Coordinates of C-alpha atoms and ligand atoms in Angstrom, one line a residue:
M724 CA 64.5 105.7 71.8
S725 CA 63.2 102.8 69.7
A726 CA 64.8 99.8 68.0
L727 CA 67.9 100.1 70.2
T728 CA 69.7 97.3 68.5
E729 CA 69.9 99.4 65.4
V730 CA 71.4 102.4 67.2
Q731 CA 75.1 102.8 66.5
P732 CA 77.4 103.3 69.4
T733 CA 79.0 106.7 69.8
V734 CA 82.0 105.7 71.8
T735 CA 84.8 103.1 71.2
V736 CA 87.9 102.2 73.1
T737 CA 91.4 102.2 71.7
P738 CA 93.6 99.0 71.3
A739 CA 95.7 100.5 74.1
Q740 CA 92.6 100.6 76.4
V741 CA 91.7 97.0 75.5
K742 CA 95.3 95.9 76.4
F743 CA 95.1 97.8 79.7
F744 CA 91.8 96.1 80.5
H745 CA 93.2 92.6 80.0
E746 CA 96.4 93.4 81.8
H747 CA 94.8 95.1 84.9
G748 CA 91.3 93.7 85.0
F749 CA 89.6 97.1 84.8
L750 CA 89.2 100.2 82.7
A751 CA 87.8 103.7 83.3
V752 CA 86.1 105.5 80.4
D753 CA 85.4 109.2 80.9
R754 CA 82.3 109.4 78.7
I755 CA 79.8 106.8 77.6
T756 CA 76.8 109.1 77.7
T757 CA 75.6 112.7 77.9
G758 CA 74.7 114.9 80.9
D759 CA 71.1 115.1 79.7
E760 CA 70.8 111.3 79.7
V761 CA 72.4 111.0 83.2
E762 CA 69.7 113.4 84.5
R763 CA 66.9 111.3 82.9
L764 CA 68.4 108.1 84.4
Q765 CA 68.7 109.8 87.8
A766 CA 64.9 110.5 87.9
A767 CA 64.0 106.9 87.0
Y768 CA 66.6 105.6 89.5
D769 CA 65.4 107.7 92.4
R770 CA 61.8 106.7 91.7
I771 CA 62.3 103.0 91.9
F772 CA 64.2 103.3 95.2
A773 CA 61.6 105.7 96.6
E774 CA 58.8 103.4 95.6
R775 CA 60.6 100.4 97.1
C776 CA 60.2 98.5 93.8
G777 CA 61.0 94.8 93.9
R778 CA 60.9 94.7 97.8
E779 CA 58.4 91.9 98.1
E780 CA 60.0 89.9 95.3
G781 CA 63.3 89.9 97.2
N782 CA 64.8 92.2 94.5
Q783 CA 65.2 95.3 96.7
F784 CA 67.1 94.8 99.9
D785 CA 69.9 96.1 102.1
L786 CA 73.2 94.8 100.7
G787 CA 75.1 95.9 103.7
G788 CA 72.7 95.2 106.7
S789 CA 70.3 92.7 108.2
D790 CA 67.4 94.0 106.0
E791 CA 64.5 94.0 108.5
D792 CA 61.3 95.6 107.3
G793 CA 61.1 99.2 108.5
K794 CA 64.8 99.5 109.2
P795 CA 66.6 102.1 107.0
A796 CA 69.0 100.3 104.6
A797 CA 72.7 101.0 105.0
L798 CA 73.3 100.1 101.3
P799 CA 70.1 99.8 99.3
Q800 CA 70.3 97.6 96.2
I801 CA 67.8 96.6 93.5
L802 CA 68.4 93.6 91.3
N803 CA 67.1 93.9 87.7
P804 CA 66.1 97.6 88.0
L805 CA 65.3 97.6 84.3
K806 CA 62.2 95.5 85.1
Y807 CA 60.8 98.4 87.3
A808 CA 62.1 101.2 85.1
P809 CA 62.5 100.0 81.5
E810 CA 63.7 103.5 80.6
L811 CA 66.9 102.8 82.4
G812 CA 67.7 100.4 79.6
E813 CA 66.6 102.5 76.7
V814 CA 69.6 104.8 76.6
M815 CA 72.9 105.4 74.8
A816 CA 74.8 104.5 78.0
R817 CA 73.7 100.9 77.5
V818 CA 74.3 100.9 73.7
N819 CA 77.9 102.2 74.4
A820 CA 78.4 99.9 77.4
R821 CA 77.4 96.9 75.2
A822 CA 79.6 97.9 72.3
I823 CA 82.7 98.5 74.5
S824 CA 82.1 95.2 76.2
K825 CA 82.1 93.5 72.8
Q826 CA 85.4 95.2 72.1
L827 CA 86.8 93.9 75.4
L828 CA 85.4 90.4 75.4
G829 CA 84.5 89.6 71.8
E830 CA 81.4 89.7 69.6
D831 CA 79.8 86.7 71.5
C832 CA 79.4 88.9 74.5
K833 CA 75.7 89.1 75.7
D834 CA 73.7 91.2 78.2
R835 CA 73.9 89.6 81.6
G836 CA 71.5 91.4 83.9
S837 CA 71.6 94.6 85.8
H838 CA 71.5 96.0 89.3
A839 CA 71.6 99.3 91.2
I840 CA 73.4 100.3 94.4
L841 CA 72.6 103.5 96.1
K842 CA 74.7 105.1 98.8
P843 CA 72.3 107.5 100.5
A844 CA 73.6 111.1 101.3
G845 CA 75.8 111.3 104.4
Y846 CA 75.7 107.7 105.5
G847 CA 75.9 105.3 102.6
A848 CA 78.0 102.4 103.9
P849 CA 81.2 101.2 102.2
T850 CA 80.9 98.2 99.8
P851 CA 83.6 95.9 101.2
W852 CA 86.3 94.3 99.1
H853 CA 85.0 91.5 97.0
Q854 CA 85.2 89.7 93.7
D855 CA 81.8 89.5 91.9
E856 CA 82.3 85.9 91.0
A857 CA 82.1 85.0 94.7
Y858 CA 78.3 85.6 94.5
W859 CA 77.9 83.2 91.6
G860 CA 77.9 79.4 90.9
S861 CA 81.1 77.7 92.0
D862 CA 80.8 75.1 89.3
L863 CA 81.1 77.4 86.3
E864 CA 83.9 79.2 84.5
Y865 CA 83.1 82.8 83.8
C866 CA 84.3 85.4 81.3
S867 CA 82.2 88.5 82.1
L868 CA 82.4 92.1 83.1
S869 CA 80.4 94.7 85.0
V870 CA 79.9 98.2 83.7
W871 CA 79.6 100.6 86.6
I872 CA 77.8 103.8 85.6
P873 CA 77.5 106.5 88.3
L874 CA 74.6 108.8 87.8
Q875 CA 76.5 111.8 89.1
E876 CA 80.3 112.4 89.4
A877 CA 81.9 109.5 91.3
S878 CA 84.6 110.7 93.7
V879 CA 86.6 109.2 96.5
E880 CA 84.4 111.2 98.9
N881 CA 81.1 109.8 97.6
G882 CA 82.1 106.2 97.0
C883 CA 83.8 105.7 93.6
L884 CA 85.2 102.2 92.8
W885 CA 88.7 101.1 93.8
F886 CA 90.4 98.1 92.1
V887 CA 93.4 95.9 92.7
P888 CA 95.3 95.8 89.4
G889 CA 95.9 92.3 88.1
S890 CA 93.7 90.6 90.7
H891 CA 91.4 89.2 87.9
K892 CA 94.2 86.6 87.3
L893 CA 93.8 85.1 90.8
E894 CA 91.3 82.5 91.9
V895 CA 88.2 83.5 93.9
Q896 CA 89.5 84.2 97.5
A897 CA 87.6 83.2 100.7
H898 CA 84.6 85.5 101.4
R899 CA 82.0 85.7 104.1
C900 CA 78.7 87.7 104.6
I901 CA 79.6 91.2 105.7
G902 CA 80.6 91.3 109.4
G903 CA 80.1 87.5 109.6
D904 CA 76.3 88.0 109.8
T905 CA 74.6 85.4 107.5
R906 CA 71.5 87.6 107.3
V907 CA 73.5 90.1 105.2
H908 CA 73.4 89.6 101.4
G909 CA 76.7 91.5 100.8
L910 CA 80.0 89.6 100.8
E911 CA 83.4 90.6 102.0
M912 CA 86.8 89.1 101.1
L913 CA 88.8 87.8 104.0
D914 CA 92.4 88.8 104.4
H915 CA 92.1 91.4 101.7
E916 CA 94.9 93.6 103.1
R917 CA 97.6 91.6 101.4
F918 CA 96.1 92.5 98.0
T919 CA 94.5 95.9 98.6
K920 CA 97.6 97.9 99.5
H921 CA 98.1 98.1 95.8
A922 CA 94.5 99.3 95.1
V923 CA 93.8 102.3 92.9
A924 CA 90.8 104.6 93.1
C925 CA 88.9 105.3 89.9
P926 CA 87.0 108.7 90.3
I927 CA 85.1 109.4 87.1
P928 CA 82.8 112.3 85.8
A929 CA 79.1 112.0 85.4
G930 CA 78.5 110.2 82.1
G931 CA 81.6 108.0 82.5
A932 CA 81.8 104.3 83.5
T933 CA 84.3 101.7 84.8
F934 CA 84.5 98.2 83.4
H935 CA 85.8 95.3 85.5
L936 CA 86.1 91.5 85.1
N937 CA 84.3 88.9 87.2
G938 CA 87.5 88.2 89.2
T939 CA 88.7 91.7 89.7
M940 CA 88.9 92.7 93.4
H941 CA 87.0 96.0 94.0
Y942 CA 85.6 98.2 96.8
A943 CA 83.6 101.4 97.1
G944 CA 84.1 103.7 100.1
P945 CA 81.3 105.3 102.1
N946 CA 79.4 108.3 100.9
T947 CA 80.5 111.2 103.1
T948 CA 78.9 113.9 100.9
Q949 CA 75.5 115.5 101.2
T950 CA 74.2 114.1 97.9
P951 CA 73.2 110.5 97.1
R952 CA 75.7 108.4 95.2
R953 CA 73.8 106.4 92.5
A954 CA 75.4 103.6 90.5
L955 CA 73.7 101.6 87.7
I956 CA 75.6 98.4 87.0
L957 CA 75.1 96.5 83.7
G958 CA 76.5 93.0 83.2
F959 CA 77.9 91.6 79.9
G960 CA 79.7 88.4 79.2
L961 CA 80.3 85.2 77.3
D962 CA 78.4 82.0 78.1
A963 CA 79.7 80.5 81.3
K964 CA 81.2 77.0 80.9
P965 CA 81.3 74.0 83.2
R966 CA 84.4 74.2 85.4
Q967 CA 87.0 71.5 85.2
T968 CA 88.5 72.0 88.7
P969 CA 85.9 71.8 91.4
R970 CA 85.7 74.4 94.1
K971 CA 83.3 75.4 96.9
F972 CA 81.8 78.8 97.9
P973 CA 80.6 77.9 101.4
W974 CA 79.7 81.5 102.1
N975 CA 76.8 81.2 99.7
E976 CA 75.5 78.0 101.3
A977 CA 75.7 79.6 104.7
K978 CA 73.7 82.7 103.7
R979 CA 70.3 83.2 105.3
A980 CA 69.3 86.6 103.9
P981 CA 65.7 87.8 104.4
R982 CA 65.6 88.6 100.7
Q983 CA 65.8 84.9 99.9
E984 CA 62.7 84.2 102.0
R985 CA 60.8 87.1 100.3
A986 CA 61.8 85.8 96.9
K987 CA 60.7 82.3 97.8
A988 CA 57.3 83.5 99.2
F989 CA 56.8 85.6 96.1
R990 CA 57.5 82.7 93.8
E991 CA 55.1 80.5 95.7
R992 CA 52.3 83.1 95.5
Q993 CA 52.9 83.4 91.7
E994 CA 52.8 79.6 91.3
K995 CA 49.5 79.4 93.2
K996 CA 48.1 82.1 91.0
T997 CA 49.0 80.2 87.8
T998 CA 47.7 76.8 89.1
A999 CA 44.5 78.3 90.6
Ligands
LIG1015 NI1 80.9 94.1 92.8

């Protein structure tokens, strides 16, 4: 597919869906692409995990574990997977995800990066309750969303997303690195039970997607099935603005994830190359 900016979207959401999204902080859409495209995406997705793309850059790591070399990842993640497999971005799923995001947040909505989270067959760990904004800068005000695109059916059994309706209206709650281990990149919300008793599961067919805001509390269960659960996540949003009320995210300052060291070492090697 070429000149993707000229490709017209094939899916739109209704005013009732836009209203639902702003009221509840999430929206499930049954179809943003075709089965054929999902199969093509699957092949590229599996390749970059199998080839450990981005590992030495700190872009591939274990979101749910201590991430030592040679140790199987509980929850493998790749940041910016489109860098390693551009074909993941040259698809109708992205055209439709972008168009729907503009319907939800306005025409000024821009692409905001991508990532991929794999739950391996039979043991993929749960993704604990969190708000995406807890990973970001504490000094900015965000208005952005994530489009979560499973590359097979997403079910309660293989780790579909769960959301707490209305939680996007709350401030970022206290988080910590999963299990209190500062080597783990993934975050978990403390005291989540008081919110998550109202959570709803969002199973969706292959070719569908869920949309959620930066503050929406969400979770994905473990993968208890015998096939991998693949999810490609595309970010969209307005420009972040400086925040008026200061706040602190101490969990990010405390983090000592091996991926940060690999990213630093990689940057230093690159700098050496350019100055040599
Ligand atoms: Ni998330």
